[in-house]
Short mmCIF file of C-alpha atoms in Angstrom, two decimals:
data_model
loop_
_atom_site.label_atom_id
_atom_site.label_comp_id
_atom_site.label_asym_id
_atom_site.label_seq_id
_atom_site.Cartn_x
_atom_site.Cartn_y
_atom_site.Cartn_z
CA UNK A 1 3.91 -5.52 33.14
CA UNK A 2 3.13 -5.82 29.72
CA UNK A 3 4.58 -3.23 27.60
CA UNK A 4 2.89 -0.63 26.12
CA UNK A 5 2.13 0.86 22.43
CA UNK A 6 5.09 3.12 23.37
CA UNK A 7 7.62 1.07 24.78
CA UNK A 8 7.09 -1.72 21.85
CA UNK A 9 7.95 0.85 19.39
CA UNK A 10 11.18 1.84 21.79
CA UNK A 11 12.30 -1.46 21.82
CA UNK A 12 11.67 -1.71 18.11
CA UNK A 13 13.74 1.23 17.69
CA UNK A 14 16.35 -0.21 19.65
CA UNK A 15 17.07 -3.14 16.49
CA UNK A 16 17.44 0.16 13.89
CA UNK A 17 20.84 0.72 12.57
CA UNK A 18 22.74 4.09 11.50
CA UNK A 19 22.08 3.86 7.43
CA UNK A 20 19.29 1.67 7.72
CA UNK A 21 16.23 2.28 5.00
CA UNK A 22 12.89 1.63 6.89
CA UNK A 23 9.52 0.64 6.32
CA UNK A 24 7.12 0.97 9.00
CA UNK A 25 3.32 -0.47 9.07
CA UNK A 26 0.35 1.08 10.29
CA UNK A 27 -0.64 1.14 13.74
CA UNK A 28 2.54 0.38 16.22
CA UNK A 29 5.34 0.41 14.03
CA UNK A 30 4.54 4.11 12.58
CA UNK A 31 5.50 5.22 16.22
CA UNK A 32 8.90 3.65 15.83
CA UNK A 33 9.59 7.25 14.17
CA UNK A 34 9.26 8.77 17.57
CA UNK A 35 11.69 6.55 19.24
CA UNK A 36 15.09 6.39 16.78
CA UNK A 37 18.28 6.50 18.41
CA UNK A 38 20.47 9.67 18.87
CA UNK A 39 23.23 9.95 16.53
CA UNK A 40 21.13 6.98 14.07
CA UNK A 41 19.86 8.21 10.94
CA UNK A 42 17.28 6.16 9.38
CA UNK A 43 15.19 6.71 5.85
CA UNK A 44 11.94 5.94 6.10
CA UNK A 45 10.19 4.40 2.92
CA UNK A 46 6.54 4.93 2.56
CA UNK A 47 5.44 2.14 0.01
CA UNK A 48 3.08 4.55 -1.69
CA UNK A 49 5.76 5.94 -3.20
CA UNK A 50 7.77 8.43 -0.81
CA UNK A 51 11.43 7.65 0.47
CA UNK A 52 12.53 9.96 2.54
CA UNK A 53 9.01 9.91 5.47
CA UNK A 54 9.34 13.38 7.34
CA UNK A 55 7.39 14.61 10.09
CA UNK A 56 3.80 15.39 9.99
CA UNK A 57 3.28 18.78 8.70
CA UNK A 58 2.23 22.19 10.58
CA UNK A 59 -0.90 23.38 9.51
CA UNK A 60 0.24 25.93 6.94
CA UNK A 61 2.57 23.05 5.33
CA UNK A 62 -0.13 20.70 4.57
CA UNK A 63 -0.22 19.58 1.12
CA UNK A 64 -3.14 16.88 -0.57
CA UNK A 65 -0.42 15.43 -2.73
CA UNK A 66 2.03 13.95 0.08
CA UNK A 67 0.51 11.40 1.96
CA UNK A 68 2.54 8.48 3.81
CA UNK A 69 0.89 4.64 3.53
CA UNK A 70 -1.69 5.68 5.82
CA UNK A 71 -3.15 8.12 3.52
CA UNK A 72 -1.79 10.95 6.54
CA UNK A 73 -0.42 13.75 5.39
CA UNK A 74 3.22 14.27 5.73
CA UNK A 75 6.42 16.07 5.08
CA UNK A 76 9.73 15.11 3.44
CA UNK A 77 12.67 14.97 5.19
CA UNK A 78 16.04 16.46 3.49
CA UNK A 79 17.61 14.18 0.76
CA UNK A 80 13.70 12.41 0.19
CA UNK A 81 12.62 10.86 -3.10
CA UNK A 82 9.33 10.30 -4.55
CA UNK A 83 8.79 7.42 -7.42
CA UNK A 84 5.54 5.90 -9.06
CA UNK A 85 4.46 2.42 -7.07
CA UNK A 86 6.14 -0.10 -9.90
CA UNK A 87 9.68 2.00 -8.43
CA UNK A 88 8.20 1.52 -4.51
CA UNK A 89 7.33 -2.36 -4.91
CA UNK A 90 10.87 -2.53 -6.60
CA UNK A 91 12.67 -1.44 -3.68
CA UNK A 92 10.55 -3.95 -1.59
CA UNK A 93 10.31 -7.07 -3.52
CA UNK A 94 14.03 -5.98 -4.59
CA UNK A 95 15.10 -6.73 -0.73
CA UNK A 96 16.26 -2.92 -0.92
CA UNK A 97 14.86 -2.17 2.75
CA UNK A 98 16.80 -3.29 5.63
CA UNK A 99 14.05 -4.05 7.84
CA UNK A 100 10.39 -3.81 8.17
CA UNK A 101 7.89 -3.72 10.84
CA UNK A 102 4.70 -4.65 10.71
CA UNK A 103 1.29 -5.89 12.89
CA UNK A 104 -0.35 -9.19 12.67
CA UNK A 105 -3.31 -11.01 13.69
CA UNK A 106 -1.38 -14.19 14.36
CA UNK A 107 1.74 -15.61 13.29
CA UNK A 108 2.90 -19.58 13.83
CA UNK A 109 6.12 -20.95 14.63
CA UNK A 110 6.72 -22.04 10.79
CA UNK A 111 7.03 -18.18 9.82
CA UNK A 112 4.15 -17.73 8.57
CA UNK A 113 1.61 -14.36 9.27
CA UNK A 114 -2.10 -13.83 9.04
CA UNK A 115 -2.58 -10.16 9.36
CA UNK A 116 -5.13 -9.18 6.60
CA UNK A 117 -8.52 -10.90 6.27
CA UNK A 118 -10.64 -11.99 9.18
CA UNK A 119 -13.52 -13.76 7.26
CA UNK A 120 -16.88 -13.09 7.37
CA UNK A 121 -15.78 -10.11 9.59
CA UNK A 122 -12.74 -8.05 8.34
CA UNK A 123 -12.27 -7.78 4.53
CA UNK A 124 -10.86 -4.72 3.74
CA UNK A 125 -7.27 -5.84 1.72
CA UNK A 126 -3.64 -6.45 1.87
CA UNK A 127 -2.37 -3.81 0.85
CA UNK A 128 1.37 -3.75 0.51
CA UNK A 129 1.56 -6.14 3.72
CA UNK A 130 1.94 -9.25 0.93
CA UNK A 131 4.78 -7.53 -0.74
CA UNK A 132 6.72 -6.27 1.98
CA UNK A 133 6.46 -10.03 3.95
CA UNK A 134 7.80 -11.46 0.83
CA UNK A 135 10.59 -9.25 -0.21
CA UNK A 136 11.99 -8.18 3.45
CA UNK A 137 14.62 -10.22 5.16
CA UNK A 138 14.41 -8.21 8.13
CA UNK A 139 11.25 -8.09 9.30
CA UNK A 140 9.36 -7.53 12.89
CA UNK A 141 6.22 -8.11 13.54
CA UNK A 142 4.89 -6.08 16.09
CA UNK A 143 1.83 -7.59 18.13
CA UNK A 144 -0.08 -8.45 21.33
CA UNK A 145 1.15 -11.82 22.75
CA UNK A 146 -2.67 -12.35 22.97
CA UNK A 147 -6.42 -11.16 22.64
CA UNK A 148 -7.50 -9.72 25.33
CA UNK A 149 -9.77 -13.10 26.44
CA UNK A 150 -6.20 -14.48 26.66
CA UNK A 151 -6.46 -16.54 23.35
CA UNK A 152 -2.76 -17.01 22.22
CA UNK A 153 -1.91 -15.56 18.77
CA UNK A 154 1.20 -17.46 18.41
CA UNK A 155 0.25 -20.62 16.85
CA UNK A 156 1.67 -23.44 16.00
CA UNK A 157 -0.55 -22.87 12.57
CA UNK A 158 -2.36 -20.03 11.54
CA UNK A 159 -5.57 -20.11 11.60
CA UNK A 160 -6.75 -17.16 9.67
CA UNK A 161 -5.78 -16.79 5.60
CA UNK A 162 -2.03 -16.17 5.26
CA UNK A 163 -0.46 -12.35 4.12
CA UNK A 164 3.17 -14.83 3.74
CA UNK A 165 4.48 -17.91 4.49
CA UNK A 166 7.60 -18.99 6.29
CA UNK A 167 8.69 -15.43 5.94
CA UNK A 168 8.49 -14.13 9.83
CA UNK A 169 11.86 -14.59 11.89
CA UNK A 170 11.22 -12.28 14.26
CA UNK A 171 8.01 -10.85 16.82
CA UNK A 172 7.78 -8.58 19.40
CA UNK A 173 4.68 -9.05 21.47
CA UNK A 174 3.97 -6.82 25.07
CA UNK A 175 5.27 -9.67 26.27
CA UNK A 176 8.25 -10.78 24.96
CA UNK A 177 10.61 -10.51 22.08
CA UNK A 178 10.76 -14.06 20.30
CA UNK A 179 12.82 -15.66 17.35
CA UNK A 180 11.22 -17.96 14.89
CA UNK A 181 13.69 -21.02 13.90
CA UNK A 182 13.67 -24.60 12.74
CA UNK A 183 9.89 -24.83 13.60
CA UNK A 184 9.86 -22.87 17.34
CA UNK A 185 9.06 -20.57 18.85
CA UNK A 186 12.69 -19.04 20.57
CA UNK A 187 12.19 -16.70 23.77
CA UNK A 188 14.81 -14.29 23.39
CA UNK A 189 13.69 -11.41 26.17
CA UNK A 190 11.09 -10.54 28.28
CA UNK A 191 9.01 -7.54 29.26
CA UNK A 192 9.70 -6.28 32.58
CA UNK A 193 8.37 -8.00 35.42
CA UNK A 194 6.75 -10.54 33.20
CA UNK A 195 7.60 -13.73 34.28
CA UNK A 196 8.53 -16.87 31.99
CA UNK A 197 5.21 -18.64 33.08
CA UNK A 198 3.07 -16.06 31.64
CA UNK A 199 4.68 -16.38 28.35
CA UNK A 200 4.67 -20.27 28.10
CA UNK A 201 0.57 -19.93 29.18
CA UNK A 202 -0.13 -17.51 26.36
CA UNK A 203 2.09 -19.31 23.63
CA UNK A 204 0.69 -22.11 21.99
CA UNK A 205 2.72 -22.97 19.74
CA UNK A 206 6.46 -24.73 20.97
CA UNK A 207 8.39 -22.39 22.55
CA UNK A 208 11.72 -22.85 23.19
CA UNK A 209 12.97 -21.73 26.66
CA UNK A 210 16.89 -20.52 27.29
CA UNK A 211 18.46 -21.01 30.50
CA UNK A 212 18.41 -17.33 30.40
CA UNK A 213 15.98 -15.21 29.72
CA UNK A 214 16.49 -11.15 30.08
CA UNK A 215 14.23 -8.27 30.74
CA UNK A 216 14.04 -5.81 27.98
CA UNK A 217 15.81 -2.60 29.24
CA UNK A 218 14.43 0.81 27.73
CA UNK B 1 -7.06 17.73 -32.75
CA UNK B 2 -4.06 18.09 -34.54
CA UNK B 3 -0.76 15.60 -34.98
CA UNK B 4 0.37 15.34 -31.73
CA UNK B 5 -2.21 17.72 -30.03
CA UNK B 6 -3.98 15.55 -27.75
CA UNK B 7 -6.07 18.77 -25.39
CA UNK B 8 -9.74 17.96 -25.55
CA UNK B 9 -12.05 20.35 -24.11
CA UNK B 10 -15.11 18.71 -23.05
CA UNK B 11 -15.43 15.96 -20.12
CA UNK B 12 -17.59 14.53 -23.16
CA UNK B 13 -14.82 14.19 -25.26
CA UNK B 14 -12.66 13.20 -22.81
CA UNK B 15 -14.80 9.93 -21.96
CA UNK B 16 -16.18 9.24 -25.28
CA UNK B 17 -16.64 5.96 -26.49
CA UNK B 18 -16.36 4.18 -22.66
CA UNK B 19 -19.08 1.50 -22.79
CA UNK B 20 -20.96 -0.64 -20.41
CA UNK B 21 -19.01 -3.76 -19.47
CA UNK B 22 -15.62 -1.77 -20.27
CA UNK B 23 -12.63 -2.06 -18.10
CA UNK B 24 -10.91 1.02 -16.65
CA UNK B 25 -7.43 1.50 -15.20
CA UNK B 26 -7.23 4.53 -12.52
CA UNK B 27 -4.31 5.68 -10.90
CA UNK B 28 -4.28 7.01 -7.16
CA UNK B 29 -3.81 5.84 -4.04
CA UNK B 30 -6.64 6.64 -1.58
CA UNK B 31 -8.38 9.93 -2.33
CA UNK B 32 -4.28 11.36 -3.43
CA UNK B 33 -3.80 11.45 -7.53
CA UNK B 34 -7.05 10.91 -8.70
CA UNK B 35 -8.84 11.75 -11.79
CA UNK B 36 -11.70 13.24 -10.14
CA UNK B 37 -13.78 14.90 -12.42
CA UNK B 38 -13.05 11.80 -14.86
CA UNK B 39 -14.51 9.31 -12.53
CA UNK B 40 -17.60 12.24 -12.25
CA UNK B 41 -17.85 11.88 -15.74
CA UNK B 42 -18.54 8.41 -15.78
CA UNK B 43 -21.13 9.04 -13.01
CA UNK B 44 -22.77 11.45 -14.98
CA UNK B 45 -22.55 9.03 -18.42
CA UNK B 46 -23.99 6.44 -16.37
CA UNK B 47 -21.94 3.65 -17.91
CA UNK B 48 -22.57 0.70 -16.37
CA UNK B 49 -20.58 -3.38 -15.85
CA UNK B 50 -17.59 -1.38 -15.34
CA UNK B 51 -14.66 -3.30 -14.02
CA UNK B 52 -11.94 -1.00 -12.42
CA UNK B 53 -8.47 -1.61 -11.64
CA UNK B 54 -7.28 0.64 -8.98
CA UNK B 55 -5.34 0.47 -5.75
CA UNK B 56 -8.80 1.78 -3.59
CA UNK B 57 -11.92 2.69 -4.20
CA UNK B 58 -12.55 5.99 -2.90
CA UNK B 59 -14.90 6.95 0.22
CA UNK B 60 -18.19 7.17 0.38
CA UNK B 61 -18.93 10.58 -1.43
CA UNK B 62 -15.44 11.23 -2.99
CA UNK B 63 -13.17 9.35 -5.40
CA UNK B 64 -14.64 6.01 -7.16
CA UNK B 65 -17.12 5.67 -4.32
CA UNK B 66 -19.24 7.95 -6.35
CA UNK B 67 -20.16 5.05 -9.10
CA UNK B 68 -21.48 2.86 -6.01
CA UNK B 69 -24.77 3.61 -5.59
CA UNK B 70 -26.39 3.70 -9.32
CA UNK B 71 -24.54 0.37 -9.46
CA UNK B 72 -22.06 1.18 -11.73
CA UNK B 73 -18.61 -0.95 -10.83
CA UNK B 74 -19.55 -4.66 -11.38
CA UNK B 75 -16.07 -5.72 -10.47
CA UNK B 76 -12.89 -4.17 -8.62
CA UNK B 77 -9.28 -5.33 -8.85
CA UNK B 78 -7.58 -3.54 -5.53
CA UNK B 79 -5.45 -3.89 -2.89
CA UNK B 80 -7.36 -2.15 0.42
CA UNK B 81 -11.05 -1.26 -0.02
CA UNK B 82 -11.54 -0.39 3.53
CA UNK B 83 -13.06 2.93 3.61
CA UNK B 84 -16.31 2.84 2.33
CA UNK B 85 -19.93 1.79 3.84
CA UNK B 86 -21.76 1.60 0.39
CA UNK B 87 -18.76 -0.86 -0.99
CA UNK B 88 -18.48 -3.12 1.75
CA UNK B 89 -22.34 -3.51 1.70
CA UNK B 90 -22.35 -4.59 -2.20
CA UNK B 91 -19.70 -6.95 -1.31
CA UNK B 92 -21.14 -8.57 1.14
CA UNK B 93 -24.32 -9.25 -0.63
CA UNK B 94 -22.36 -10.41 -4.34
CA UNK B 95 -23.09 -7.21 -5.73
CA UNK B 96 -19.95 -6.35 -6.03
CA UNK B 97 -17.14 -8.54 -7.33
CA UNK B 98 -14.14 -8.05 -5.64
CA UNK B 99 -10.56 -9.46 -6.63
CA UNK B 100 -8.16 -8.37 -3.59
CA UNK B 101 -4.78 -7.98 -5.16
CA UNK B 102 -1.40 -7.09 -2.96
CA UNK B 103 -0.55 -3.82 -3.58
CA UNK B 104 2.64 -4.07 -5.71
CA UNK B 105 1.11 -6.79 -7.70
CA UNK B 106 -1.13 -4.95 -8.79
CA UNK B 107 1.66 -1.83 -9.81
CA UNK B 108 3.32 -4.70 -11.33
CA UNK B 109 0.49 -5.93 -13.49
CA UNK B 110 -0.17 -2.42 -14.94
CA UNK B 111 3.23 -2.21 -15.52
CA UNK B 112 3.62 -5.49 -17.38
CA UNK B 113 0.04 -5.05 -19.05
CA UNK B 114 1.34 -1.51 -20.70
CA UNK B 115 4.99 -3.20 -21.43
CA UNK B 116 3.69 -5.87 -22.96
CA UNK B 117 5.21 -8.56 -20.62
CA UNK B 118 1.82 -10.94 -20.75
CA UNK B 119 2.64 -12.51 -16.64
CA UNK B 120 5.21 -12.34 -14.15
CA UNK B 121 6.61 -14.21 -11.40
CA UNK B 122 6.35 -12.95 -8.12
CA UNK B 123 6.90 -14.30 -4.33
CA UNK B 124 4.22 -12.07 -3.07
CA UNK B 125 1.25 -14.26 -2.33
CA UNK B 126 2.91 -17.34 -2.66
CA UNK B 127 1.05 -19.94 -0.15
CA UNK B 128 -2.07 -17.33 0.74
CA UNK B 129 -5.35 -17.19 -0.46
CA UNK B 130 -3.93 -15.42 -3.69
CA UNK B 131 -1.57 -18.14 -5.18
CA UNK B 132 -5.59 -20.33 -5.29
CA UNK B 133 -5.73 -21.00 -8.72
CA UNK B 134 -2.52 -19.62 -10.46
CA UNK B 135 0.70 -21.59 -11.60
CA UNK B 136 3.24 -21.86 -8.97
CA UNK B 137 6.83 -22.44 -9.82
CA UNK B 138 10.59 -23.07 -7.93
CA UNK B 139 13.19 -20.32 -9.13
CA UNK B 140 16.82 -20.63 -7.68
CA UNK B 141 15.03 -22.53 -4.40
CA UNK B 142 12.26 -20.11 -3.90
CA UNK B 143 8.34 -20.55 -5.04
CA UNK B 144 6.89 -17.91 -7.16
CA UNK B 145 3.29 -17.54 -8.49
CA UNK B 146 2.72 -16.58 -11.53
CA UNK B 147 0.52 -13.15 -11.97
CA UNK B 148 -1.21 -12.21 -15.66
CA UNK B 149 -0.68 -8.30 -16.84
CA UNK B 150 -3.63 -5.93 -16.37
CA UNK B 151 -4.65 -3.96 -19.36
CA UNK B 152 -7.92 -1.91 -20.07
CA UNK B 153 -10.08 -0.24 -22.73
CA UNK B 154 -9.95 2.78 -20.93
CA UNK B 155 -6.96 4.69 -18.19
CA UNK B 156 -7.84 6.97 -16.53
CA UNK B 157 -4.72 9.01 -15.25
CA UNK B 158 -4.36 12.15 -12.87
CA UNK B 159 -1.10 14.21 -13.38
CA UNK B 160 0.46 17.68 -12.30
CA UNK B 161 1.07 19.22 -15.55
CA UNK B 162 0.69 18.22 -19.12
CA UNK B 163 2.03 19.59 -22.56
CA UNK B 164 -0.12 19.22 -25.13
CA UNK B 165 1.43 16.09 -26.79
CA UNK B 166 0.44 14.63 -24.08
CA UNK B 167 4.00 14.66 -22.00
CA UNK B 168 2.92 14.30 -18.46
CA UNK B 169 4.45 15.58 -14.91
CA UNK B 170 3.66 14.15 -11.63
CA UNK B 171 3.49 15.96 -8.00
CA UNK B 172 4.67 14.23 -4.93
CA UNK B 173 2.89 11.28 -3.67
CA UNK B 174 0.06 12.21 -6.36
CA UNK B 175 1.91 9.94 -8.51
CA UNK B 176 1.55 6.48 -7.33
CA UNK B 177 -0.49 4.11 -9.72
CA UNK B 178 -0.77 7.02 -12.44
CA UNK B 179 2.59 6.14 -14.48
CA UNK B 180 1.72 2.63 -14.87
CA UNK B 181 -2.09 2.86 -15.57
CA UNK B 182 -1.12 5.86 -18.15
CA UNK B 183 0.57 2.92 -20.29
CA UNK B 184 -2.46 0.16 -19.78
CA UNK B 185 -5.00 1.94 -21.15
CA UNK B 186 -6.18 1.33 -24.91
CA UNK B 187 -7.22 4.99 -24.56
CA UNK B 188 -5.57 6.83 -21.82
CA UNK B 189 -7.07 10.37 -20.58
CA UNK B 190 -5.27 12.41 -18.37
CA UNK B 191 -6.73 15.17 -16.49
CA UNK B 192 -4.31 17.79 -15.35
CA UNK B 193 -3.73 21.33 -13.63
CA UNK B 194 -1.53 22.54 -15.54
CA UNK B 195 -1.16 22.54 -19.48
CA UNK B 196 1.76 24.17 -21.54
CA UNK B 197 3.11 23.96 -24.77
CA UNK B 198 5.60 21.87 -26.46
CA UNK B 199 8.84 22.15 -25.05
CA UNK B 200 8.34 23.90 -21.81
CA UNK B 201 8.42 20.83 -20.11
CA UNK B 202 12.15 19.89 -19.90
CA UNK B 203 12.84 16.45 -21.84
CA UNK B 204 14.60 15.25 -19.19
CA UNK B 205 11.74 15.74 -16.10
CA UNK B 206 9.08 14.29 -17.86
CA UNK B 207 7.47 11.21 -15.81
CA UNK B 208 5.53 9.99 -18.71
CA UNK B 209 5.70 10.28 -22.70
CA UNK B 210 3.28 11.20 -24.56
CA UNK B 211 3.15 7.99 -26.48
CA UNK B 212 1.29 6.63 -23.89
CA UNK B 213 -1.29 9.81 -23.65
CA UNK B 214 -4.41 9.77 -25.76
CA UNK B 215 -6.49 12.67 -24.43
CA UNK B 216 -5.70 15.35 -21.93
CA UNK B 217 -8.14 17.73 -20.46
CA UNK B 218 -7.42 20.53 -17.72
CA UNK B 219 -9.11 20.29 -14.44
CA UNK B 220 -9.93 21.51 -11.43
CA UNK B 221 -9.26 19.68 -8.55
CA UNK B 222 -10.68 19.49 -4.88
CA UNK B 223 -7.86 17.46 -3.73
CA UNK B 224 -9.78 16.06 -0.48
CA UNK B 225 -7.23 14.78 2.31
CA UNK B 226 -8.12 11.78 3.99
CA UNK B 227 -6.67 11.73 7.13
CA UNK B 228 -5.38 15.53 7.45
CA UNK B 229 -2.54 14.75 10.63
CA UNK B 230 -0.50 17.61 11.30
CA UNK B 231 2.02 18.36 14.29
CA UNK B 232 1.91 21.29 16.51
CA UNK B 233 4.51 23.97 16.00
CA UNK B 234 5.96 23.29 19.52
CA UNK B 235 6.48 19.86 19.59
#
């Protein structure tokens, strides 16, 4: 079974460590906040300006001027910060945040993500996606192995304009969870019950098959 | 106005001398920190060319979407200008010029423009359709582009509180782009909820000196929320 919205932001959660400062994209990766470990504490940076992400507020605690990324309002969590965007991009072009997750349109076994701009179609921005691909070392991308006419979406080149090049190591698809290295694709664990097959059928770039390949436990 | 005194009291005033084919600098991100009865000032002026630099440009009805429809942004320099019918129509048909700019590149270039630090190298963009046209260059093994400052005629800034030199004070996330486009502006206006005298702001809170500040004007703000997501109280 492929895995869903939920259990791709468990198994996300599952790569957080206890200190870790966190930035997490729209879509998928903002529901990594539901899943983070017991006895784990995590700081979640919001790149417009907000590090210390709480909860979403109650209706009585809703306040215009504190917004998360997604232009949602939010809360702060005890020991937050809040800084102009200059201080924000710092932190993330800085390689100040230990890991970042993020969606994607398509990303290729060189590294490199498309995740912005579908031409003619889609033109709405980057926003900090550029930034955040270029300054993170630690980053997951968080996406469907393929659309759902079972075109693959890893490539072995992009096809759609870049948001960074050569900077993706690691992608977690329903499918599997793969590393990027030396030009492959590298299966590292599957979703449960999916079988290898699948995987190589709805990969087109190389992938790189271990003699062992585990299910993802939750 | 007086030395230092830098309270006008008239959206007039506050906007005077902004021309057709100006640039503008506006802080804000989404509808959060913006200077919204500036930018309704500029509606009601009617100036028109304008070229903004500003992380989004509003909605529809709200924010910098307002200057759409009488045609009144020839170009925008932003980051995510995804929530607006009228804008996406006038940039589809060349109406609109649009220069997409990553999000802390564009922080960075206000930053620089207002520091006086003429480019930058950066790694964002390097090797996507941003890098077209600009220098590219190998630092300590890595490629870099290289990104010219941003500055404009006119900034147009949103802060908390204000003393009347101009000293500003931000609130929350309402701060975002406004620091940095408060120092690229040739004339910066600030509009503001708050204004006190003097030294009742203490020295060592203050976001933003008045150096920067030309005019400041008190508001009054709707604040609209975007995407108002709140939890229930039993969850």
């Amino acid at each position: 079974m492929a895995l869903s919205r939920e259990q791709l932001a468990q198994r996300v959660a599952q790569e957080l460590q206890d200190g870790y400062y966190v930035n997490l994209g729209i879509g998928i990766p903002t529901l990594v906040a539901n899943y983070i470990p017991e006895g784990i504490e995590v700081m979640l940076q919001s790149e417009n300006g907000l590090l210390g992400m709480g909860q979403f507020p109650t209706e009585e605690e809703i306040d215009a001027d504190l917004i998360n990324a997604g232009k949602q309002t939010v809360t702060m969590a005890t020991g937050a910060s809040v800084f102009d965007s200059a201080e924000s991009f710092a932190m993330i072009r800085g390689g100040h945040v230990d890991l970042t997750v993020l969606g994607a349109f398509e990303v290729d076994c060189n590294g490199n993500i498309a995740s912005y701009m579908i031409p003619g179609k889609l033109i709405k921005g980057m926003g900090g996606a550029m930034d955040l691909v270029a300054g993170a070392d630690n980053i997951i991308v968080t996406m469907t192995h393929a659309s759902k006419h079972g075109v693959s979406k890893l490539l072995s080149n992009c096809a759609l304009p870049l948001t960074g090049k050569g900077c993706i190591k690691k992608v977690l698809t329903d499918l599997a969870f793969i590393e990027i290295k030396g030009g492959k694709f590298h299966l590292l664990e599957r979703a449960p019950g999916v079988s290898i097959d699948e995987i190589i059928k709805l990969t087109e770039g190389e992938l790189v098959i271990p003699e062992h390949v585990p299910e993802m436990s939750f | 106005m007086a030395g230092f005194d830098k309270v006008v009291s008239s959206y007039e005033e506050a906007m005077a001398g902004l021309e057709d084919g100006m640039t503008v600098i506006s802080g804000g991100f989404g509808l959060c920190g913006i200077a919204e009865n500036l930018i309704s000032e500029i509606k009601r002026k009617g100036t028109k060319e304008l070229t903004f630099v500003s992380n989004n440009c509003g909605v529809d009805d709200f924010g910098l979407g307002v200057l759409l429809p009488d045609r009144q942004i020839k170009k925008i320099v932003a980051s995510y200008v995804g929530e607006n019918a009228e804008f996406e129509r006038q940039m589809m048909s060349g109406e609109l010029e649009v220069e997409l700019t990553p999000q802390g590149t564009l922080a960075e270039k206000m930053r620089a423009g207002g520091a006086g630090i003429p480019a930058f190298f950066t790694a964002t963009g390097y090797g996507t359709p941003v890098a077209e046209g600009k220098e590219e260059r190998e630092i300590n093994g890595r490629m870099y582009i290289l990104e010219p400052a941003i500055t404009g005629d006119f900034a147009i800034v949103k802060a908390w509180k204000a003393d009347r030199y101009g000293n500003l004070v931000f609130r929350k996330t309402a701060r975002n782009f406004n620091p940095m486009a408060a120092t690229a502006g040739k004339i910066t206006v600030v509009e503001v909820e708050e204004i006190v005298e003097p030294g009742e702001l203490d020295p060592d809170q203050i976001h933003t000196p008045g150096i920067y500040v030309n005019r400041v004007i008190l508001g009054t703000f709707e604040k609209r929320i975007e995407q108002r997501t709140i939890r229930t109280v039993s969850s």
